[in-house]
Every structure is written in C-alpha cells, then in structure tokens.
Amino acid sequence: MITAIVLIKTSVDRIPEIAESIAALDSVSEVFSVTGTYDLIAMVRVARHDDLADVIPGKISKIPGVEATDTHVAFRTYSQHDLEAAFAIGLDA
C-alpha cells in the first residue's frame, strides 16, 4: 500500500464542501482542515504508484475550488497503533 500526504490550497469560502468532496473519493482515507499555508490535508492510499496520478491530478485537482496541491509520498509508516499490536502478539488477555 502506498500512502501519499496531499497538501491542498482551496477557495477559502468553500473549504467544508471541498473537504467533503475529497473525502468521498475511494482512495482518500482522511481529510483534515488545518491552519497554515494549506487549507486541507488528504491522506491517499493506493496499491500502485500509477494510481496516484488517477487520484491526485485526475480527481482531487479537478474538484471545483481546489487551487493547488503539494504531494508527499511516504517511504514508511510508523504509528503507535502498530507498535501496540506488535507487542500484544502472543499475550493472553
């Protein structure tokens, strides 16, 4: 699974509607409304690198009100949830 973090600039008067449209896309797992240079951050998860082109420039960038995107592809994922699950292997509750 390939994870991309997409930083998105939008029309500020339509942030909630744009966020909902992005969140409705199949490969988008979460959309965050944030402060700072960007208005939204979307987490995109796909099976192949080529699929990123279908989702980001092919769908997200075409949503009315999306002005610009800046995409970062994750090399690895580290999470507290994964660490807790690994330590719990073999333990009886």
Short mmCIF file of N, CA, C and O in Angstrom, two decimals:
data_model
loop_
_atom_site.label_atom_id
_atom_site.label_comp_id
_atom_site.label_asym_id
_atom_site.label_seq_id
_atom_site.Cartn_x
_atom_site.Cartn_y
_atom_site.Cartn_z
N MET A 1 0.85 -1.17 0.00
CA MET A 1 0.00 0.00 0.00
C MET A 1 0.89 1.24 0.00
O MET A 1 1.82 1.34 0.79
N ILE A 2 0.60 2.17 -0.87
CA ILE A 2 1.35 3.42 -0.98
C ILE A 2 0.51 4.52 -0.36
O ILE A 2 -0.68 4.65 -0.66
N THR A 3 1.13 5.30 0.52
CA THR A 3 0.44 6.40 1.18
C THR A 3 1.02 7.72 0.69
O THR A 3 2.23 7.90 0.67
N ALA A 4 0.13 8.63 0.29
CA ALA A 4 0.54 9.97 -0.09
C ALA A 4 -0.17 10.97 0.80
O ALA A 4 -1.36 10.81 1.11
N ILE A 5 0.57 11.97 1.23
CA ILE A 5 0.01 13.07 2.01
C ILE A 5 -0.12 14.23 1.03
O ILE A 5 0.88 14.68 0.46
N VAL A 6 -1.35 14.70 0.83
CA VAL A 6 -1.60 15.74 -0.16
C VAL A 6 -2.00 17.03 0.56
O VAL A 6 -3.03 17.08 1.23
N LEU A 7 -1.17 18.05 0.42
CA LEU A 7 -1.45 19.37 0.98
C LEU A 7 -2.23 20.14 -0.08
O LEU A 7 -1.83 20.19 -1.24
N ILE A 8 -3.35 20.74 0.32
CA ILE A 8 -4.28 21.31 -0.66
C ILE A 8 -4.63 22.75 -0.32
O ILE A 8 -5.04 23.05 0.81
N LYS A 9 -4.49 23.64 -1.30
CA LYS A 9 -4.98 25.02 -1.19
C LYS A 9 -6.33 25.07 -1.89
O LYS A 9 -6.50 24.52 -2.99
N THR A 10 -7.28 25.76 -1.24
CA THR A 10 -8.64 25.82 -1.78
C THR A 10 -9.18 27.24 -1.75
O THR A 10 -8.59 28.13 -1.16
N SER A 11 -10.36 27.40 -2.33
CA SER A 11 -11.12 28.63 -2.15
C SER A 11 -11.58 28.62 -0.70
O SER A 11 -12.27 27.69 -0.28
N VAL A 12 -11.20 29.63 0.06
CA VAL A 12 -11.46 29.60 1.50
C VAL A 12 -12.95 29.64 1.84
O VAL A 12 -13.34 29.19 2.91
N ASP A 13 -13.77 30.13 0.96
CA ASP A 13 -15.20 30.20 1.25
C ASP A 13 -15.92 28.87 1.02
O ASP A 13 -17.10 28.74 1.30
N ARG A 14 -15.18 27.85 0.54
CA ARG A 14 -15.80 26.55 0.24
C ARG A 14 -15.05 25.37 0.88
O ARG A 14 -15.21 24.23 0.45
N ILE A 15 -14.26 25.62 1.90
CA ILE A 15 -13.44 24.56 2.49
C ILE A 15 -14.27 23.34 2.92
O ILE A 15 -13.91 22.22 2.56
N PRO A 16 -15.37 23.50 3.65
CA PRO A 16 -16.11 22.29 4.08
C PRO A 16 -16.65 21.47 2.90
O PRO A 16 -16.57 20.24 2.92
N GLU A 17 -17.18 22.14 1.89
CA GLU A 17 -17.73 21.42 0.73
C GLU A 17 -16.63 20.71 -0.05
O GLU A 17 -16.81 19.57 -0.50
N ILE A 18 -15.50 21.37 -0.21
CA ILE A 18 -14.37 20.76 -0.92
C ILE A 18 -13.84 19.57 -0.14
O ILE A 18 -13.56 18.51 -0.71
N ALA A 19 -13.72 19.72 1.18
CA ALA A 19 -13.24 18.62 2.03
C ALA A 19 -14.17 17.42 1.91
O ALA A 19 -13.70 16.27 1.81
N GLU A 20 -15.46 17.63 1.91
CA GLU A 20 -16.41 16.53 1.78
C GLU A 20 -16.30 15.84 0.43
O GLU A 20 -16.37 14.62 0.34
N SER A 21 -16.10 16.62 -0.64
CA SER A 21 -15.93 16.04 -1.97
C SER A 21 -14.68 15.18 -2.06
O SER A 21 -14.68 14.11 -2.65
N ILE A 22 -13.60 15.67 -1.47
CA ILE A 22 -12.35 14.91 -1.47
C ILE A 22 -12.49 13.64 -0.63
O ILE A 22 -12.08 12.55 -1.04
N ALA A 23 -13.10 13.76 0.54
CA ALA A 23 -13.27 12.61 1.44
C ALA A 23 -14.14 11.52 0.81
O ALA A 23 -14.00 10.35 1.16
N ALA A 24 -15.00 11.88 -0.12
CA ALA A 24 -15.88 10.91 -0.77
C ALA A 24 -15.16 10.06 -1.82
O ALA A 24 -15.69 9.04 -2.27
N LEU A 25 -13.94 10.43 -2.20
CA LEU A 25 -13.18 9.66 -3.19
C LEU A 25 -12.71 8.35 -2.58
O LEU A 25 -12.29 8.30 -1.41
N ASP A 26 -12.76 7.27 -3.36
CA ASP A 26 -12.44 5.93 -2.86
C ASP A 26 -11.05 5.79 -2.23
O ASP A 26 -10.90 5.14 -1.21
N SER A 27 -10.03 6.38 -2.79
CA SER A 27 -8.67 6.19 -2.30
C SER A 27 -8.28 7.15 -1.18
O SER A 27 -7.17 7.08 -0.66
N VAL A 28 -9.18 8.04 -0.80
CA VAL A 28 -8.89 9.01 0.25
C VAL A 28 -9.40 8.45 1.58
O VAL A 28 -10.58 8.16 1.73
N SER A 29 -8.48 8.30 2.55
CA SER A 29 -8.89 7.73 3.84
C SER A 29 -9.29 8.80 4.85
O SER A 29 -10.16 8.56 5.68
N GLU A 30 -8.63 9.96 4.82
CA GLU A 30 -8.96 11.06 5.73
C GLU A 30 -8.70 12.39 5.04
O GLU A 30 -7.85 12.48 4.17
N VAL A 31 -9.45 13.39 5.48
CA VAL A 31 -9.20 14.77 5.06
C VAL A 31 -9.23 15.63 6.32
O VAL A 31 -10.15 15.52 7.12
N PHE A 32 -8.20 16.45 6.50
CA PHE A 32 -8.09 17.31 7.67
C PHE A 32 -8.16 18.76 7.24
O PHE A 32 -7.48 19.17 6.29
N SER A 33 -8.96 19.56 7.92
CA SER A 33 -8.96 21.01 7.75
C SER A 33 -7.91 21.54 8.71
O SER A 33 -7.95 21.22 9.91
N VAL A 34 -6.96 22.32 8.20
CA VAL A 34 -5.81 22.72 9.01
C VAL A 34 -5.54 24.23 8.91
O VAL A 34 -6.05 24.91 8.03
N THR A 35 -4.70 24.71 9.83
CA THR A 35 -4.24 26.09 9.77
C THR A 35 -2.92 26.12 9.03
O THR A 35 -2.26 25.10 8.85
N GLY A 36 -2.51 27.31 8.61
CA GLY A 36 -1.22 27.45 7.96
C GLY A 36 -1.34 27.76 6.49
O GLY A 36 -2.37 28.25 6.01
N THR A 37 -0.31 27.41 5.76
CA THR A 37 -0.23 27.72 4.33
C THR A 37 -1.29 26.99 3.51
O THR A 37 -1.78 27.51 2.53
N TYR A 38 -1.63 25.78 3.93
CA TYR A 38 -2.60 24.97 3.21
C TYR A 38 -3.92 24.94 3.98
O TYR A 38 -3.96 25.16 5.19
N ASP A 39 -4.99 24.65 3.27
CA ASP A 39 -6.32 24.61 3.88
C ASP A 39 -6.74 23.20 4.29
O ASP A 39 -7.45 23.03 5.28
N LEU A 40 -6.32 22.22 3.51
CA LEU A 40 -6.69 20.82 3.75
C LEU A 40 -5.48 19.92 3.60
O LEU A 40 -4.56 20.22 2.83
N ILE A 41 -5.51 18.79 4.30
CA ILE A 41 -4.53 17.73 4.09
C ILE A 41 -5.32 16.44 3.88
O ILE A 41 -6.18 16.11 4.69
N ALA A 42 -5.03 15.75 2.79
CA ALA A 42 -5.70 14.48 2.49
C ALA A 42 -4.71 13.34 2.54
O ALA A 42 -3.57 13.47 2.07
N MET A 43 -5.14 12.23 3.12
CA MET A 43 -4.35 11.01 3.13
C MET A 43 -4.89 10.12 2.01
O MET A 43 -6.07 9.74 2.03
N VAL A 44 -4.03 9.81 1.06
CA VAL A 44 -4.42 8.98 -0.09
C VAL A 44 -3.67 7.67 0.01
O VAL A 44 -2.45 7.64 0.18
N ARG A 45 -4.41 6.57 -0.11
CA ARG A 45 -3.80 5.24 -0.05
C ARG A 45 -4.19 4.46 -1.31
O ARG A 45 -5.38 4.29 -1.58
N VAL A 46 -3.16 4.02 -2.05
CA VAL A 46 -3.38 3.30 -3.30
C VAL A 46 -2.47 2.07 -3.36
O VAL A 46 -1.49 1.97 -2.62
N ALA A 47 -2.77 1.17 -4.28
CA ALA A 47 -1.98 -0.04 -4.43
C ALA A 47 -0.71 0.18 -5.24
O ALA A 47 0.32 -0.45 -4.97
N ARG A 48 -0.76 1.07 -6.23
CA ARG A 48 0.38 1.27 -7.13
C ARG A 48 0.68 2.75 -7.29
O ARG A 48 -0.23 3.58 -7.21
N HIS A 49 1.94 3.08 -7.58
CA HIS A 49 2.30 4.48 -7.80
C HIS A 49 1.49 5.11 -8.92
O HIS A 49 1.10 6.27 -8.84
N ASP A 50 1.25 4.35 -9.98
CA ASP A 50 0.47 4.87 -11.10
C ASP A 50 -0.92 5.32 -10.68
O ASP A 50 -1.49 6.22 -11.28
N ASP A 51 -1.46 4.69 -9.64
CA ASP A 51 -2.80 5.06 -9.17
C ASP A 51 -2.83 6.46 -8.57
O ASP A 51 -3.88 7.10 -8.53
N LEU A 52 -1.69 6.95 -8.09
CA LEU A 52 -1.64 8.31 -7.55
C LEU A 52 -2.03 9.33 -8.61
O LEU A 52 -2.70 10.31 -8.31
N ALA A 53 -1.61 9.10 -9.85
CA ALA A 53 -1.96 10.02 -10.93
C ALA A 53 -3.46 10.04 -11.19
O ALA A 53 -4.04 11.09 -11.50
N ASP A 54 -4.11 8.91 -11.04
CA ASP A 54 -5.55 8.86 -11.22
C ASP A 54 -6.28 9.64 -10.13
O ASP A 54 -7.28 10.30 -10.39
N VAL A 55 -5.77 9.57 -8.90
CA VAL A 55 -6.46 10.17 -7.77
C VAL A 55 -6.13 11.65 -7.60
O VAL A 55 -7.04 12.47 -7.46
N ILE A 56 -4.85 12.01 -7.61
CA ILE A 56 -4.48 13.39 -7.25
C ILE A 56 -4.71 14.36 -8.40
O ILE A 56 -5.62 15.18 -8.32
N PRO A 57 -3.96 14.28 -9.51
CA PRO A 57 -4.30 15.22 -10.59
C PRO A 57 -5.59 14.84 -11.31
O PRO A 57 -6.29 15.71 -11.84
N GLY A 58 -5.92 13.55 -11.31
CA GLY A 58 -7.10 13.10 -12.05
C GLY A 58 -8.43 13.37 -11.37
O GLY A 58 -9.45 13.52 -12.04
N LYS A 59 -8.45 13.42 -10.04
CA LYS A 59 -9.72 13.62 -9.32
C LYS A 59 -9.65 14.80 -8.34
O LYS A 59 -10.47 15.72 -8.43
N ILE A 60 -8.70 14.78 -7.40
CA ILE A 60 -8.65 15.84 -6.40
C ILE A 60 -8.47 17.21 -7.04
O ILE A 60 -9.21 18.15 -6.73
N SER A 61 -7.51 17.34 -7.93
CA SER A 61 -7.23 18.65 -8.55
C SER A 61 -8.37 19.15 -9.43
O SER A 61 -8.43 20.35 -9.72
N LYS A 62 -9.26 18.27 -9.84
CA LYS A 62 -10.37 18.67 -10.71
C LYS A 62 -11.63 19.06 -9.93
O LYS A 62 -12.61 19.49 -10.53
N ILE A 63 -11.59 18.92 -8.61
CA ILE A 63 -12.75 19.33 -7.81
C ILE A 63 -12.81 20.85 -7.82
O ILE A 63 -11.80 21.52 -7.54
N PRO A 64 -13.97 21.42 -8.15
CA PRO A 64 -14.09 22.89 -8.17
C PRO A 64 -13.71 23.50 -6.82
O PRO A 64 -14.17 23.05 -5.78
N GLY A 65 -12.83 24.50 -6.86
CA GLY A 65 -12.38 25.15 -5.64
C GLY A 65 -11.00 24.73 -5.20
O GLY A 65 -10.36 25.40 -4.38
N VAL A 66 -10.49 23.60 -5.72
CA VAL A 66 -9.11 23.18 -5.42
C VAL A 66 -8.19 24.03 -6.29
O VAL A 66 -8.30 24.02 -7.51
N GLU A 67 -7.31 24.78 -5.63
CA GLU A 67 -6.44 25.71 -6.35
C GLU A 67 -5.04 25.16 -6.59
O GLU A 67 -4.42 25.46 -7.60
N ALA A 68 -4.53 24.35 -5.66
CA ALA A 68 -3.17 23.79 -5.81
C ALA A 68 -3.01 22.61 -4.86
O ALA A 68 -3.68 22.53 -3.83
N THR A 69 -2.13 21.69 -5.25
CA THR A 69 -1.80 20.55 -4.39
C THR A 69 -0.28 20.41 -4.31
O THR A 69 0.45 20.81 -5.22
N ASP A 70 0.17 19.85 -3.22
CA ASP A 70 1.59 19.54 -3.00
C ASP A 70 1.61 18.14 -2.38
O ASP A 70 1.11 17.95 -1.27
N THR A 71 2.16 17.18 -3.11
CA THR A 71 2.06 15.77 -2.71
C THR A 71 3.37 15.25 -2.16
O THR A 71 4.44 15.48 -2.73
N HIS A 72 3.28 14.51 -1.04
CA HIS A 72 4.43 13.87 -0.41
C HIS A 72 4.12 12.38 -0.29
O HIS A 72 3.10 12.00 0.30
N VAL A 73 4.99 11.53 -0.83
CA VAL A 73 4.80 10.08 -0.77
C VAL A 73 5.59 9.53 0.41
O VAL A 73 6.78 9.84 0.58
N ALA A 74 4.95 8.73 1.23
CA ALA A 74 5.58 8.16 2.42
C ALA A 74 6.47 6.97 2.04
O ALA A 74 6.08 6.14 1.23
N PHE A 75 7.66 6.92 2.64
CA PHE A 75 8.54 5.77 2.47
C PHE A 75 8.14 4.64 3.42
O PHE A 75 8.09 3.49 3.05
N ARG A 76 7.87 5.01 4.67
CA ARG A 76 7.47 4.07 5.71
C ARG A 76 6.40 4.72 6.57
O ARG A 76 6.32 5.94 6.65
N THR A 77 5.66 3.88 7.25
CA THR A 77 4.65 4.37 8.18
C THR A 77 5.00 3.88 9.58
O THR A 77 5.25 2.69 9.77
N TYR A 78 5.02 4.78 10.52
CA TYR A 78 5.25 4.46 11.93
C TYR A 78 4.03 4.94 12.69
O TYR A 78 3.60 6.08 12.53
N SER A 79 3.45 4.08 13.52
CA SER A 79 2.31 4.52 14.31
C SER A 79 2.29 3.81 15.65
O SER A 79 2.75 2.68 15.78
N GLN A 80 1.75 4.47 16.64
CA GLN A 80 1.62 3.90 17.97
C GLN A 80 0.73 2.66 17.93
O GLN A 80 0.98 1.67 18.60
N HIS A 81 -0.32 2.71 17.11
CA HIS A 81 -1.23 1.58 16.98
C HIS A 81 -0.49 0.32 16.52
O HIS A 81 -0.68 -0.76 17.06
N ASP A 82 0.40 0.46 15.54
CA ASP A 82 1.17 -0.68 15.04
C ASP A 82 2.10 -1.24 16.11
O ASP A 82 2.26 -2.44 16.25
N LEU A 83 2.73 -0.36 16.89
CA LEU A 83 3.63 -0.81 17.95
C LEU A 83 2.88 -1.56 19.03
O LEU A 83 3.33 -2.60 19.51
N GLU A 84 1.71 -1.06 19.42
CA GLU A 84 0.92 -1.73 20.45
C GLU A 84 0.48 -3.11 19.98
O GLU A 84 0.53 -4.08 20.73
N ALA A 85 0.09 -3.24 18.70
CA ALA A 85 -0.34 -4.53 18.16
C ALA A 85 0.82 -5.51 18.14
O ALA A 85 0.67 -6.70 18.46
N ALA A 86 2.02 -5.03 17.80
CA ALA A 86 3.19 -5.92 17.74
C ALA A 86 3.55 -6.45 19.12
O ALA A 86 3.88 -7.64 19.27
N PHE A 87 3.47 -5.61 20.14
CA PHE A 87 3.80 -6.04 21.49
C PHE A 87 2.74 -6.96 22.07
O PHE A 87 3.00 -7.72 23.00
N ALA A 88 1.53 -6.90 21.55
CA ALA A 88 0.42 -7.71 22.08
C ALA A 88 0.39 -9.13 21.48
O ALA A 88 -0.34 -9.98 21.97
N ILE A 89 1.20 -9.39 20.46
CA ILE A 89 1.20 -10.71 19.83
C ILE A 89 1.61 -11.78 20.85
O ILE A 89 2.63 -11.66 21.51
N GLY A 90 0.80 -12.78 20.96
CA GLY A 90 1.10 -13.89 21.85
C GLY A 90 0.69 -13.70 23.29
O GLY A 90 0.83 -14.60 24.11
N LEU A 91 0.18 -12.52 23.63
CA LEU A 91 -0.25 -12.28 25.00
C LEU A 91 -1.71 -12.68 25.15
O LEU A 91 -2.54 -12.40 24.31
N ASP A 92 -2.03 -13.36 26.24
CA ASP A 92 -3.42 -13.71 26.53
C ASP A 92 -4.01 -12.64 27.43
O ASP A 92 -3.39 -12.23 28.40
N ALA A 93 -5.23 -12.22 27.07
CA ALA A 93 -5.88 -11.15 27.86
C ALA A 93 -6.55 -11.73 29.09
O ALA A 93 -6.97 -12.81 29.18
#
